C-alpha angles and dihedrals in degrees: 000000000000115000089230099046086050092054094048087051092049089052089049096050088049097049096030096118090047094044095042100048107119095002102079111169091003118117119241128211120228134185132151089005093297132117104242094178153312120257134182094238145009095262097058091047095050086046091057096045090050086045085056091053099248121152124224108272093034094079146036130217108200135177115242098234128133114263090247094057088041088053091048091049093052091043092056099047089045091053092043091054095032089228116156119254122254122193128225108199121205120182113233 
């Protein structure tokens, strides 16, 4: 994973509860450790990032879900495809 994307995800994960409050299941656009907006789907979030002139790797689009929900989705997909789990650790 690109270091910048990892850093953006870690920032999101640390501030997850604050970021997702009132925006459950929306997509959040993040760049430079700032929330740039909330969108109904990935396509509109990416379109906004490109409209702002952001380049791939310099922004993150993340679904606004709890850590527990995300972990459950990851585990279910991982079991379904038989892949090995990789851990992305973020210091809290």
